[in-house]
Amino acid sequence: MSRMVVSELRVDRVHLPVVREVSLSVESGQISVLLGANGAGKTTLLEGLSGVIPVAGGKIEVDGHEIQRQRPGARVGAGLAHVEQGRTVFRQLTTNENLRAGAASASDVKKAYELFPELLPRRDVLAGLLSGGEQQMLVIARALAGRPKILLIDEMSAGLAPTIVRRLMTTVRKLADQGLAVVLVEQFAVLALAVGNRAYVLRRGKIVYDGACAELRDAPDKLHQLYLGSGS
Amino acid sequence: MNGLLTSAVAGLTAGGAYGLLGVCAVFTYRLVAVVNFTSAAIGTAGTFVLVVLNEAGIPLFPAVLCGLVAGVIAGVAIGLVMTKWFAESNASTKAAVTVALLVGIVAIGLRLTGGQHPHHFPDLFSGSAMRLAGVELTISSLLTIGLGVAFTILADVLLSRTRMGLHLRALSERPMAAELIGVPVQFLSILVWGITGAVTAFSLMIIAPQRSPDFMSLSLLVVPALAAALIGLFRSFWMTLIGGILIGVVEGMTSVIGGLNQYRGAVPFLIILAVMLWLQRGARWDEAR
Ligand SMILES: Nc1ncnc2c1ncn2[C@@H]1O[C@H](COP(=O)(O)OP(=O)(O)OP(=O)(O)O)[C@@H](O)[C@H]1O
Ligand SMILES: [Mg+2]
């Protein structure tokens, strides 16, 4: 069992607070879905969690240990993996080399191919030459090859065909059922809410909804209102 | 004719050293994305440690070891500055920072080593290895070239065959993505700086006895080194090594052609200019299509 608890997190961009007073949690077996309009601060929040940018205040605890002062590499050691927005494959490395770079052992690479069989025939192709969908599978597979306990995925479905998106969603659900804790940032709210457990909606850097996915799933109007802000 | 050949061969030691320094420059650029203008200065610092210890009566072998260690320390120090404060900067900013560091190191180096104050630079490998067609090949020329070839092969094998090489290639392409999958990026970057520090120090130790032995001139050997790296387009280790040797040989030949002698130092500049113009031509051609 793993658990990440975030309390009162603040993350700045160029000295301006972009993420403020954010508290959330995720644990093994659960998918926490993070929603919000463009520019709400979802990416910034994930980057604060993984250490890509330093946090300005608050706490991030993984299994009771505070990690908010650690370098990204140390947070990986604590069990975190971050699939960044924009398919950050190593373009000059082959598919197989991308996987090996992140894997602890050869069996982890093998498991990655079992999870994404599409990648197997592409194993010796430079990752820069893969299709968008293949690249997205590769970055997820690469993160999983490091056997994380907590997986942060940013914009998993950006630019992908609906069939692939559905497959990836099912895969992520399966991984959570096997014990992974997942924070999923998604534009396709409906699909994410269908597989997620808990949902958070972020607006201008603050959490404006924290509750069950099912509740939002059944009330599209409410979600719309949360995105835009009720007063405005 | 024979005179020209002799002087060309005499340029081999310098050429080998340029090649080796150039390969180090390519190594640093490809792996930690810095065009490092301080490389020769780092090597010079190591060489002066050797010289000063040797003058103080310490035998050659331990003095050389201390010099190499000094090269590693200097390289790591520069590497720490670059990774701590300029990791996020773009390539031209980083290059500018190393130029500034070069100026600083040369100033300190001149102060500590007493400017033109004559030091005795021990010839690590004196003597002749063999005679070929009546021309003498020195041990040091064979050694620098051999070392250049060895380092080139090692760098190639390291990058293409080992897990550390895989990590280094990932790091060179996307440092943050590499760190996020658990590649020990800080350790590897510092390792790159340390290795190149040792290798440049050794190259400088070999070439220093043939040069005007002050801190500034030795530090400026970075110019032919970067010219060699440019011939390899900052990518190919082999082209860089060959380019470095060629620069040395051309320099050697100019020394016997009357009147050209004084312009010996301009050879790398002319080569840089020629390569840049040639690349430019390619760019224009691309645009014209
Ligand atoms: N590098 C940066 N420097 C300054 N401001 C930034 C930077 N990156 C993002 N921002 C600002 O931070 C805010 C949040 O951006 P962020 O990328 O976290 O949003 P997001 O919710 O991920 O949006 P999207 O759905 O478009 O990916 C935006 O207002 C954006 O302008
Ligand atoms: Mg985003």
Coordinates of C-alpha atoms and ligand atoms in Angstrom, one line a residue:
Chain A
M1 CA 0.0 0.0 0.0
S2 CA 1.2 3.4 -0.9
R3 CA -0.3 6.7 -0.3
M4 CA 0.5 10.3 -1.3
V5 CA -1.0 13.1 0.7
V6 CA -0.6 16.7 -0.5
S7 CA -1.5 19.5 1.8
E8 CA -1.7 23.3 1.3
L9 CA 0.6 23.0 -1.7
R10 CA 1.7 26.2 -3.4
V11 CA 3.6 26.3 -6.7
D12 CA 4.8 29.5 -8.3
R13 CA 5.7 30.4 -11.9
V14 CA 8.0 33.4 -12.2
H15 CA 7.1 34.4 -8.6
L16 CA 3.4 34.3 -9.3
P17 CA 1.3 31.7 -7.5
V18 CA -0.2 29.4 -10.1
V19 CA -1.2 26.6 -7.8
R20 CA -2.5 27.6 -4.3
E21 CA -3.7 25.9 -1.2
V22 CA -4.0 22.6 -3.0
S23 CA -4.7 19.5 -0.9
L24 CA -5.3 16.1 -2.4
S25 CA -4.5 12.5 -1.8
V26 CA -4.2 9.3 -3.8
E27 CA -3.6 5.7 -2.7
S28 CA -2.9 2.3 -4.1
G29 CA -5.7 1.0 -6.2
Q30 CA -7.2 4.4 -6.8
I31 CA -7.3 6.8 -9.7
S32 CA -7.6 10.5 -8.8
V33 CA -8.8 12.5 -11.7
L34 CA -7.6 16.1 -12.0
L35 CA -9.8 18.3 -14.2
G36 CA -9.8 21.9 -15.1
A37 CA -9.8 24.4 -18.0
N38 CA -6.7 25.3 -20.0
G39 CA -4.4 27.3 -17.9
A40 CA -6.0 26.2 -14.6
G41 CA -2.6 24.9 -13.3
K42 CA -2.9 21.1 -13.8
T43 CA 0.5 20.7 -15.4
T44 CA 2.1 23.1 -12.8
L45 CA 0.6 21.1 -10.0
L46 CA 2.0 17.8 -11.4
E47 CA 5.4 19.4 -12.0
G48 CA 5.4 20.6 -8.4
L49 CA 4.6 17.0 -7.2
S50 CA 7.4 15.4 -9.2
G51 CA 9.9 18.1 -8.6
V52 CA 10.3 19.5 -12.2
I53 CA 9.7 22.9 -10.6
P54 CA 10.3 23.7 -6.9
V55 CA 7.3 24.1 -4.6
A56 CA 6.8 27.4 -2.8
G57 CA 5.0 26.1 0.2
G58 CA 3.0 23.2 1.7
K59 CA 3.8 19.5 2.1
I60 CA 3.9 16.4 -0.1
E61 CA 4.0 13.2 1.8
V62 CA 4.6 9.7 0.4
D63 CA 4.0 7.0 2.9
G64 CA 4.6 9.4 5.7
H65 CA 7.8 10.9 4.3
E66 CA 8.0 14.5 3.3
I67 CA 9.5 14.8 -0.2
Q68 CA 8.7 18.4 -1.2
R69 CA 12.4 19.4 -0.7
Q70 CA 13.9 16.6 -2.7
R71 CA 15.2 16.6 -6.2
P72 CA 13.1 14.9 -8.9
G73 CA 15.5 11.9 -9.0
A74 CA 15.1 11.3 -5.2
R75 CA 11.3 11.5 -5.6
V76 CA 11.5 8.8 -8.2
G77 CA 13.3 6.8 -5.6
A78 CA 10.3 7.4 -3.3
G79 CA 8.1 5.7 -5.8
L80 CA 6.9 8.6 -8.0
A81 CA 6.7 8.5 -11.8
H82 CA 5.6 11.5 -13.9
V83 CA 4.5 11.1 -17.5
E84 CA 4.9 14.7 -18.7
Q85 CA 2.6 16.5 -21.1
G86 CA 3.8 16.3 -24.7
R87 CA 5.2 12.8 -25.2
T88 CA 8.7 13.3 -23.9
V89 CA 10.3 10.3 -25.6
F90 CA 14.1 10.3 -26.2
R91 CA 13.8 10.8 -29.9
Q92 CA 17.4 9.7 -30.8
L93 CA 16.9 6.4 -28.9
T94 CA 15.1 3.4 -30.2
T95 CA 11.8 2.3 -28.6
N96 CA 13.7 -0.5 -26.8
E97 CA 16.4 1.8 -25.6
N98 CA 13.8 4.2 -24.2
L99 CA 12.3 1.4 -22.2
R100 CA 15.7 0.1 -21.1
A101 CA 16.7 3.5 -19.9
G102 CA 13.9 3.5 -17.4
A103 CA 13.8 -0.1 -16.5
A104 CA 15.4 -1.7 -13.5
S105 CA 15.7 -5.1 -15.2
A106 CA 15.1 -6.9 -18.5
S107 CA 11.9 -8.5 -17.1
D108 CA 10.4 -5.0 -16.7
V109 CA 11.1 -4.3 -20.4
K110 CA 9.4 -7.5 -21.3
K111 CA 6.4 -6.6 -19.2
A112 CA 6.2 -3.3 -20.9
Y113 CA 5.8 -5.1 -24.3
E114 CA 3.1 -7.3 -22.8
L115 CA 1.2 -4.3 -21.7
F116 CA 1.6 -2.5 -25.0
P117 CA 2.1 -5.2 -27.7
E118 CA 1.9 -2.5 -30.4
L119 CA 5.4 -1.5 -29.4
L120 CA 7.0 -4.8 -30.0
P121 CA 7.3 -4.6 -33.8
R122 CA 8.6 -1.0 -33.3
R123 CA 11.3 -1.9 -30.8
D124 CA 14.3 -1.0 -33.0
V125 CA 12.7 2.1 -34.5
L126 CA 13.9 5.5 -33.3
A127 CA 11.3 6.9 -30.9
G128 CA 11.3 10.2 -32.8
L129 CA 9.9 8.3 -35.8
L130 CA 7.0 6.7 -33.9
S131 CA 3.4 7.9 -34.4
G132 CA 1.9 10.1 -31.7
G133 CA -0.1 7.2 -30.2
E134 CA 2.9 4.9 -30.2
Q135 CA 4.9 7.7 -28.5
Q136 CA 2.3 8.1 -25.8
M137 CA 2.2 4.4 -25.2
L138 CA 6.0 4.5 -25.0
V139 CA 6.2 7.2 -22.4
I140 CA 3.6 5.4 -20.2
A141 CA 5.4 2.1 -20.7
R142 CA 8.7 3.7 -19.9
A143 CA 7.4 5.2 -16.7
L144 CA 5.9 1.9 -15.6
A145 CA 9.1 0.0 -16.4
G146 CA 10.6 1.8 -13.4
R147 CA 8.0 0.1 -11.2
P148 CA 6.5 3.2 -9.6
K149 CA 4.1 3.2 -6.8
I150 CA 2.5 6.4 -7.7
L151 CA 2.0 7.4 -11.4
L152 CA 1.2 11.0 -12.5
I153 CA -0.1 11.3 -16.0
D154 CA -0.5 14.6 -17.8
E155 CA -2.9 14.9 -20.7
M156 CA -2.8 11.2 -21.5
S157 CA -5.1 11.4 -24.5
A158 CA -4.0 14.7 -26.2
G159 CA -4.0 14.2 -29.9
L160 CA -4.9 10.5 -29.9
A161 CA -7.7 8.6 -31.7
P162 CA -10.7 7.7 -29.5
T163 CA -10.1 4.0 -29.7
I164 CA -6.5 4.4 -28.4
V165 CA -7.8 6.7 -25.7
R166 CA -10.3 4.1 -24.5
R167 CA -7.6 1.4 -24.5
L168 CA -5.2 3.5 -22.5
M169 CA -8.0 4.3 -20.0
T170 CA -8.7 0.6 -19.6
T171 CA -5.0 -0.1 -19.2
V172 CA -4.7 2.6 -16.5
R173 CA -7.7 1.2 -14.7
K174 CA -6.2 -2.3 -14.8
L175 CA -2.9 -1.0 -13.4
A176 CA -4.7 0.7 -10.5
D177 CA -6.5 -2.5 -9.8
Q178 CA -3.1 -4.2 -9.5
G179 CA -2.1 -1.7 -6.8
L180 CA -0.8 1.4 -8.5
A181 CA -1.9 4.9 -7.3
V182 CA -2.7 7.1 -10.3
V183 CA -3.2 10.9 -10.7
L184 CA -4.7 11.4 -14.1
V185 CA -4.9 14.8 -15.8
E186 CA -7.4 14.7 -18.6
Q187 CA -9.2 16.9 -21.1
F188 CA -11.7 14.2 -22.0
A189 CA -13.5 14.6 -18.6
V190 CA -16.2 12.0 -19.4
L191 CA -13.7 9.2 -20.2
A192 CA -11.6 9.9 -17.2
L193 CA -14.5 10.2 -14.8
A194 CA -15.7 6.8 -16.1
V195 CA -12.5 5.0 -14.8
G196 CA -11.6 7.3 -11.9
N197 CA -12.4 7.0 -8.2
R198 CA -12.0 10.5 -6.9
A199 CA -12.1 13.7 -8.8
Y200 CA -10.6 17.1 -8.3
V201 CA -11.5 20.2 -10.3
L202 CA -8.9 23.0 -10.4
R203 CA -9.8 26.5 -11.3
R204 CA -7.2 29.3 -11.4
G205 CA -4.9 27.2 -9.3
K206 CA -7.4 26.3 -6.5
I207 CA -9.3 23.2 -6.0
V208 CA -13.0 23.9 -6.4
Y209 CA -14.3 20.4 -6.3
D210 CA -13.2 17.4 -4.3
G211 CA -15.4 14.4 -4.4
A212 CA -16.4 11.1 -6.1
C213 CA -16.0 10.8 -9.8
A214 CA -19.5 9.3 -10.0
E215 CA -21.1 12.4 -8.7
L216 CA -19.6 14.5 -11.5
R217 CA -20.3 11.8 -14.1
D218 CA -24.0 12.0 -13.4
A219 CA -24.1 15.8 -13.4
P220 CA -22.5 17.3 -16.6
D221 CA -24.0 20.8 -15.8
K222 CA -22.2 20.8 -12.5
L223 CA -18.9 20.0 -14.1
H224 CA -19.4 22.8 -16.7
Q225 CA -20.2 25.2 -13.9
L226 CA -17.1 24.2 -11.9
Y227 CA -14.9 24.7 -15.0
L228 CA -16.1 28.2 -15.6
G229 CA -16.9 29.4 -12.1
S230 CA -20.4 29.8 -10.8
G231 CA -20.4 33.5 -10.2
S232 CA -19.1 34.5 -13.7
Chain B
M1 CA 60.3 18.3 -49.9
N2 CA 61.8 16.3 -47.1
G3 CA 61.9 19.4 -45.0
L4 CA 58.2 19.8 -45.5
L5 CA 57.5 16.2 -44.6
T6 CA 59.7 16.5 -41.5
S7 CA 57.9 19.5 -40.3
A8 CA 54.5 17.9 -41.1
V9 CA 55.4 15.0 -39.0
A10 CA 56.7 17.3 -36.3
G11 CA 53.2 18.7 -36.2
L12 CA 51.8 15.3 -35.2
T13 CA 52.2 15.7 -31.5
A14 CA 50.4 19.0 -31.5
G15 CA 47.8 17.5 -33.9
G16 CA 47.2 14.5 -31.6
A17 CA 46.8 16.8 -28.6
Y18 CA 44.3 19.0 -30.6
G19 CA 42.4 15.9 -31.6
L20 CA 42.3 14.6 -28.1
L21 CA 41.2 18.0 -26.8
G22 CA 38.6 18.3 -29.6
V23 CA 37.2 14.8 -28.8
C24 CA 36.8 16.0 -25.2
A25 CA 35.0 19.1 -26.4
V26 CA 32.6 16.9 -28.5
F27 CA 32.2 14.6 -25.6
T28 CA 31.2 17.5 -23.3
Y29 CA 29.0 19.1 -25.9
R30 CA 27.1 15.9 -26.8
L31 CA 26.6 14.8 -23.2
V32 CA 26.1 17.9 -21.1
A33 CA 25.3 20.3 -23.9
V34 CA 28.1 22.8 -23.2
V35 CA 30.6 24.2 -25.6
N36 CA 33.3 24.4 -23.1
F37 CA 35.9 27.1 -23.6
T38 CA 37.6 26.3 -20.3
S39 CA 38.8 22.8 -21.3
A40 CA 42.4 23.7 -22.1
A41 CA 42.6 26.0 -19.1
I42 CA 41.5 23.1 -16.9
G43 CA 44.2 21.0 -18.4
T44 CA 46.7 23.8 -18.0
A45 CA 45.8 24.0 -14.3
G46 CA 46.6 20.3 -14.0
T47 CA 49.8 20.7 -15.9
F48 CA 51.0 23.5 -13.6
V49 CA 50.3 21.4 -10.6
L50 CA 52.6 18.7 -12.2
V51 CA 55.3 21.4 -12.9
V52 CA 55.3 23.0 -9.5
L53 CA 55.3 19.7 -7.7
N54 CA 58.1 18.4 -9.9
E55 CA 60.1 21.6 -9.4
A56 CA 59.7 21.1 -5.6
G57 CA 61.5 17.8 -6.0
I58 CA 58.5 15.3 -6.1
P59 CA 59.2 12.5 -8.6
L60 CA 57.6 12.6 -12.0
F61 CA 55.1 9.8 -11.6
P62 CA 53.3 11.0 -8.4
A63 CA 53.5 14.6 -9.7
V64 CA 51.7 13.5 -12.9
L65 CA 49.1 11.7 -10.9
C66 CA 48.5 14.8 -8.7
G67 CA 48.2 16.9 -11.9
L68 CA 45.6 14.6 -13.3
V69 CA 43.7 14.7 -10.0
A70 CA 43.9 18.5 -10.2
G71 CA 42.5 18.4 -13.7
V72 CA 39.6 16.2 -12.4
I73 CA 38.9 18.7 -9.6
A74 CA 39.0 21.7 -11.8
G75 CA 36.7 20.0 -14.4
V76 CA 34.3 19.0 -11.7
A77 CA 34.3 22.5 -10.2
I78 CA 33.4 24.0 -13.6
G79 CA 30.8 21.2 -14.1
L80 CA 29.2 22.1 -10.7
V81 CA 28.9 25.7 -11.7
M82 CA 27.3 24.8 -15.0
T83 CA 24.9 22.2 -13.6
K84 CA 23.9 24.1 -10.5
W85 CA 23.3 27.5 -12.0
F86 CA 23.0 27.2 -15.7
A87 CA 21.3 23.9 -16.3
E88 CA 18.2 25.6 -17.7
S89 CA 20.1 28.1 -19.9
N90 CA 20.4 27.8 -23.6
A91 CA 23.5 26.7 -25.4
S92 CA 24.8 30.2 -26.2
T93 CA 24.4 31.4 -22.7
K94 CA 26.3 28.4 -21.4
A95 CA 29.1 29.0 -23.9
A96 CA 29.3 32.6 -22.9
V97 CA 29.5 31.6 -19.2
T98 CA 32.5 29.3 -20.0
V99 CA 34.2 32.2 -21.9
A100 CA 33.8 34.3 -18.7
L101 CA 35.1 31.4 -16.6
L102 CA 38.1 31.1 -19.0
V103 CA 39.0 34.7 -18.5
G104 CA 38.7 34.3 -14.7
I105 CA 40.8 31.1 -14.7
V106 CA 43.5 32.6 -16.9
A107 CA 43.7 35.7 -14.6
I108 CA 44.1 33.6 -11.5
G109 CA 46.4 31.2 -13.3
L110 CA 48.7 34.0 -14.5
R111 CA 48.8 35.4 -11.0
L112 CA 49.6 32.1 -9.3
T113 CA 52.2 31.0 -11.9
G114 CA 53.9 34.3 -12.2
G115 CA 53.2 35.2 -15.8
Q116 CA 56.2 34.5 -18.1
H117 CA 58.3 33.4 -15.1
P118 CA 60.2 30.4 -16.6
H119 CA 59.1 27.1 -15.3
H120 CA 60.7 23.8 -16.3
F121 CA 58.2 21.6 -18.1
P122 CA 59.3 18.0 -17.8
D123 CA 59.2 16.2 -21.1
L124 CA 57.1 13.2 -20.1
F125 CA 57.9 11.1 -23.2
S126 CA 61.0 12.3 -24.9
G127 CA 62.9 10.5 -27.6
S128 CA 62.2 8.9 -30.9
A129 CA 59.9 5.9 -31.4
M130 CA 61.0 5.0 -34.9
R131 CA 62.2 6.4 -38.2
L132 CA 60.0 6.3 -41.2
A133 CA 61.3 7.2 -44.6
G134 CA 64.1 9.1 -43.0
V135 CA 61.7 11.1 -40.8
E136 CA 61.7 10.8 -37.1
L137 CA 58.4 9.9 -35.3
T138 CA 58.6 10.9 -31.7
I139 CA 57.1 8.9 -28.8
S140 CA 55.0 11.8 -27.7
S141 CA 53.4 12.2 -31.2
L142 CA 52.6 8.5 -31.3
L143 CA 51.3 8.6 -27.8
T144 CA 48.9 11.5 -28.3
I145 CA 47.5 10.0 -31.4
G146 CA 47.3 6.6 -29.8
L147 CA 45.5 8.2 -26.8
G148 CA 43.2 10.1 -29.1
V149 CA 42.3 6.9 -31.0
A150 CA 41.8 5.0 -27.7
F151 CA 39.6 7.7 -26.2
T152 CA 37.6 7.9 -29.4
I153 CA 37.0 4.2 -29.4
L154 CA 36.2 4.2 -25.7
A155 CA 33.7 7.1 -26.0
D156 CA 32.0 5.3 -28.9
V157 CA 31.8 2.0 -27.1
L158 CA 30.7 3.6 -23.8
L159 CA 27.9 5.4 -25.6
S160 CA 26.6 2.6 -27.8
R161 CA 27.2 -0.5 -25.7
T162 CA 26.9 0.2 -22.0
R163 CA 24.0 1.0 -19.8
M164 CA 25.8 4.1 -18.5
G165 CA 26.1 5.2 -22.2
L166 CA 22.4 4.7 -22.7
H167 CA 21.7 6.9 -19.6
L168 CA 24.2 9.5 -20.9
R169 CA 22.4 9.6 -24.3
A170 CA 19.1 10.0 -22.6
L171 CA 20.5 12.7 -20.4
S172 CA 22.0 14.6 -23.3
E173 CA 18.6 14.7 -25.1
R174 CA 16.2 15.5 -22.3
P175 CA 17.9 15.9 -18.9
M176 CA 14.6 16.4 -17.0
A177 CA 12.8 13.4 -18.6
A178 CA 15.9 11.3 -17.9
E179 CA 15.9 12.4 -14.2
L180 CA 12.2 11.6 -14.0
I181 CA 12.8 7.9 -15.0
G182 CA 15.5 7.6 -12.4
V183 CA 18.7 8.3 -14.4
P184 CA 21.3 9.6 -12.0
V185 CA 21.7 12.8 -14.0
Q186 CA 23.8 14.8 -11.5
F187 CA 26.2 12.0 -10.9
L188 CA 26.6 11.4 -14.7
S189 CA 27.1 15.0 -15.6
I190 CA 29.8 15.5 -13.0
L191 CA 31.4 12.2 -14.2
V192 CA 31.6 13.6 -17.7
W193 CA 33.2 16.8 -16.4
G194 CA 35.7 14.8 -14.3
I195 CA 36.7 12.5 -17.1
T196 CA 37.3 15.3 -19.6
G197 CA 39.2 17.2 -16.9
A198 CA 41.7 14.3 -16.5
V199 CA 42.0 13.7 -20.3
T200 CA 42.6 17.4 -21.1
A201 CA 45.1 17.6 -18.3
F202 CA 47.0 14.7 -19.7
S203 CA 46.9 16.2 -23.3
L204 CA 48.2 19.5 -22.0
M205 CA 51.1 17.8 -20.1
I206 CA 52.2 16.2 -23.3
I207 CA 52.0 19.2 -25.5
A208 CA 53.1 21.9 -23.0
P209 CA 56.9 21.4 -23.3
Q210 CA 56.6 22.3 -27.0
R211 CA 54.7 25.5 -26.4
S212 CA 55.4 28.9 -24.8
P213 CA 55.0 27.8 -21.3
D214 CA 52.7 30.4 -19.8
F215 CA 49.2 29.9 -18.5
M216 CA 47.5 32.1 -21.1
S217 CA 49.0 30.5 -24.2
L218 CA 48.3 27.0 -23.0
S219 CA 44.7 27.9 -22.1
L220 CA 44.2 29.3 -25.6
L221 CA 44.9 25.8 -27.0
V222 CA 41.1 25.6 -26.7
V223 CA 40.9 27.4 -30.1
P224 CA 42.5 24.6 -32.2
A225 CA 40.6 22.1 -30.1
L226 CA 37.2 23.7 -30.9
A227 CA 38.3 24.1 -34.5
A228 CA 38.8 20.3 -34.6
A229 CA 35.4 19.8 -32.9
L230 CA 33.9 21.9 -35.6
I231 CA 35.4 19.7 -38.3
G232 CA 33.6 16.9 -36.6
L233 CA 30.5 19.1 -36.5
F234 CA 30.5 18.6 -32.7
R235 CA 29.1 15.2 -33.3
S236 CA 31.6 12.8 -34.9
F237 CA 34.5 11.8 -32.6
W238 CA 36.5 10.3 -35.5
M239 CA 36.2 13.4 -37.7
T240 CA 37.2 15.5 -34.8
L241 CA 40.3 13.5 -34.1
I242 CA 41.3 13.5 -37.7
G243 CA 40.5 17.2 -37.9
G244 CA 42.8 17.9 -34.9
I245 CA 45.7 15.9 -36.4
L246 CA 45.3 17.8 -39.7
I247 CA 45.4 21.2 -38.0
G248 CA 48.6 20.1 -36.2
V249 CA 50.1 18.9 -39.5
V250 CA 49.2 22.1 -41.4
E251 CA 50.6 24.2 -38.6
G252 CA 53.8 22.2 -38.7
M253 CA 54.1 22.7 -42.4
T254 CA 53.6 26.4 -42.2
S255 CA 56.6 26.6 -39.9
V256 CA 59.0 25.8 -42.7
I257 CA 57.5 27.8 -45.5
G258 CA 59.3 31.1 -45.3
G259 CA 57.2 34.1 -44.2
L260 CA 54.2 31.9 -43.2
N261 CA 55.9 31.0 -39.9
Q262 CA 54.6 34.0 -38.0
Y263 CA 51.0 33.2 -39.0
R264 CA 51.1 29.7 -37.6
G265 CA 48.6 30.5 -34.9
A266 CA 46.1 31.6 -37.5
V267 CA 45.7 28.1 -38.9
P268 CA 42.8 27.1 -36.6
F269 CA 41.1 30.4 -37.3
L270 CA 41.3 29.8 -41.1
I271 CA 40.0 26.3 -40.6
I272 CA 37.1 27.5 -38.5
L273 CA 36.3 30.1 -41.1
A274 CA 36.5 27.6 -43.9
V275 CA 34.2 25.1 -42.1
M276 CA 31.7 27.9 -41.2
L277 CA 31.6 29.2 -44.8
W278 CA 31.1 25.7 -46.1
L279 CA 28.2 25.0 -43.7
Q280 CA 26.7 28.4 -44.6
R281 CA 26.8 27.4 -48.3
G282 CA 24.8 24.3 -47.4
A283 CA 22.3 26.4 -45.6
R284 CA 21.9 28.8 -48.5
W285 CA 21.4 25.8 -50.8
D286 CA 18.7 24.5 -48.5
E287 CA 16.9 27.8 -48.5
A288 CA 17.2 28.0 -52.3
R289 CA 15.3 24.8 -52.8
Ligands
LIG1 N1 6.9 28.5 -17.9 C1 5.9 29.3 -17.5 N2 6.2 30.6 -17.1 C2 5.3 31.4 -16.7 N3 4.0 31.1 -16.6 C3 3.6 29.8 -16.9 C4 4.6 28.9 -17.4 N4 3.9 27.7 -17.7 C5 2.7 28.0 -17.4 N5 2.5 29.2 -16.9 C6 1.2 29.8 -16.5 O1 0.7 29.0 -15.5 C7 -0.7 28.9 -15.6 C8 -1.1 27.4 -15.5 O2 -0.4 26.7 -16.6 P1 -0.5 25.1 -16.7 O3 0.3 24.7 -17.8 O4 -0.2 24.5 -15.4 O5 -2.0 24.9 -17.0 P2 -2.8 23.5 -17.4 O6 -4.0 23.4 -16.5 O7 -1.9 22.4 -17.5 O8 -3.3 23.9 -18.8 P3 -3.5 23.0 -20.1 O9 -4.8 22.3 -20.0 O10 -3.5 24.0 -21.3 O11 -2.3 22.1 -20.2 C9 -1.1 29.5 -16.9 O12 -1.7 30.7 -16.6 C10 0.2 29.7 -17.7 O13 0.1 30.9 -18.4
MG2 MG -1.2 21.1 -18.9

